[in-house]
Amino acid sequence: MEFSIAIVLFGLGIGILVGMTGMGGGALMTPLLILLFGVSPTTAIGTDILYAAITKTVGGWRHLKMKTVNLGLVVWLAIGSVPAAIFGVQLVSILQDQLGEEKLDSLVYAVLGGTLLMVGIITLARAMILAHTIQEREDFELRLRHKVAAVIIGATTGFVIGVTSAGSGTVIAVLLIAVYRLVPKRVVGTDVVHAAVVLWAAGVAHFGHGNVDLGLVGNILLGSVPGVVIGAALMGRVNQDHIRIALGVVLVASGIATVQKGDPVVWPIAAVVAGLGFGLILMAPRWYDRYRPDAGEAAEEPVPVPARSGP
């Protein structure tokens, strides 16, 4: 693709948003490329994932230097997310061969739209509920149940990222808050470094299948790189919850616009599955803590989930 000032400006705006909140990149750029610039869904997803991998790598390096990353958690998340993301990309390629380009586009529109709706709702929940009901902590001892939860979270979200490009920032960040109760700086740092790992895996896989427009990647990076720098500088000056509420509304609206282009049977299924999956992952640690045989012996360790008054 040739130079496009419009795409550069959109990249700048989304980069500022990502710099301020650590979320919204994949969930916004893919529908923008599809709805406003007419890019095919599979190319938009593959291009967005590769561009995001580059920007997340830069951000991840910064967080590693700041020591705001739980590397153990990143490793266990990646054990689940990397193979799941590659499998998701491979599944898209298989469906393209089996169904043809037109039918695949309708299917991807539906899955992407349903996922965007759920990501938008999750974003609103984070801003309006989670941030005010969960007692956060700086760090914790990584035990077997934490590792198992991380692999499950990584596998489910990695698959969604490989298929739709959405969720690498928003969904995983919410789960890090709700399941592990990490403080914001640890959430962002751990999320960004893990996102860089899984996005590179999915991006290389998409590139191998011919789903990446390198010219488009360059256009987006021209705007997004300075945008991330500007957003990071503005982070402490803007109310984060207000931004996340606005982002959630935009994501829901994007989801509604996207599903109208997709299979009317598939998108409700995608949204319900995404919602149920998120709910099960969120509640599993609480159920485990309640019913495990050694619950009494481990009472002295803080439970890595919200209190009963939580979401």
mmCIF file of N, CA and C in Angstrom, residues 8 38 85 99-100 127 130 133 141 152 159 180 259 276:
data_model
loop_
_atom_site.group_PDB
_atom_site.id
_atom_site.type_symbol
_atom_site.label_atom_id
_atom_site.label_comp_id
_atom_site.label_asym_id
_atom_site.label_seq_id
_atom_site.Cartn_x
_atom_site.Cartn_y
_atom_site.Cartn_z
ATOM 1 N N VAL A 8 -1.986 7.039 8.748
ATOM 2 C CA VAL A 8 -0.976 7.534 9.686
ATOM 3 C C VAL A 8 -1.643 8.258 10.846
ATOM 4 N N GLY A 38 -11.584 -0.424 3.756
ATOM 5 C CA GLY A 38 -11.921 -1.493 2.833
ATOM 6 C C GLY A 38 -10.917 -2.616 2.745
ATOM 7 N N ALA A 85 -2.481 -19.325 19.585
ATOM 8 C CA ALA A 85 -2.539 -18.277 18.571
ATOM 9 C C ALA A 85 -2.145 -18.821 17.197
ATOM 10 N N LEU A 99 -13.860 -22.989 2.587
ATOM 11 C CA LEU A 99 -15.076 -22.194 2.394
ATOM 12 C C LEU A 99 -14.986 -21.199 1.252
ATOM 13 N N GLY A 100 -13.779 -20.768 0.914
ATOM 14 C CA GLY A 100 -13.635 -19.711 -0.083
ATOM 15 C C GLY A 100 -13.565 -18.347 0.589
ATOM 16 N N ALA A 127 -13.571 -0.479 33.917
ATOM 17 C CA ALA A 127 -13.567 0.932 34.310
ATOM 18 C C ALA A 127 -14.581 1.236 35.400
ATOM 19 N N LEU A 130 -14.411 -3.201 38.291
ATOM 20 C CA LEU A 130 -13.222 -3.874 38.814
ATOM 21 C C LEU A 130 -12.264 -2.940 39.526
ATOM 22 N N THR A 133 -13.392 -2.343 43.231
ATOM 23 C CA THR A 133 -13.859 -3.396 44.124
ATOM 24 C C THR A 133 -12.797 -4.423 44.485
ATOM 25 N N GLU A 141 3.341 -15.073 45.348
ATOM 26 C CA GLU A 141 4.091 -16.289 45.074
ATOM 27 C C GLU A 141 3.343 -17.117 44.034
ATOM 28 N N ILE A 152 -4.428 -21.613 31.021
ATOM 29 C CA ILE A 152 -5.799 -21.602 30.486
ATOM 30 C C ILE A 152 -6.142 -20.225 29.929
ATOM 31 N N PHE A 159 -5.925 -17.962 21.280
ATOM 32 C CA PHE A 159 -6.714 -18.397 20.131
ATOM 33 C C PHE A 159 -7.538 -17.236 19.562
ATOM 34 N N TYR A 180 -5.524 -12.304 39.488
ATOM 35 C CA TYR A 180 -4.266 -12.192 40.242
ATOM 36 C C TYR A 180 -4.182 -10.935 41.107
ATOM 37 N N VAL A 259 -20.673 -6.846 13.057
ATOM 38 C CA VAL A 259 -21.506 -8.049 12.965
ATOM 39 C C VAL A 259 -22.551 -7.925 11.860
ATOM 40 N N LEU A 276 -19.037 -16.583 28.154
ATOM 41 C CA LEU A 276 -19.006 -17.724 29.063
ATOM 42 C C LEU A 276 -17.572 -18.112 29.411
#
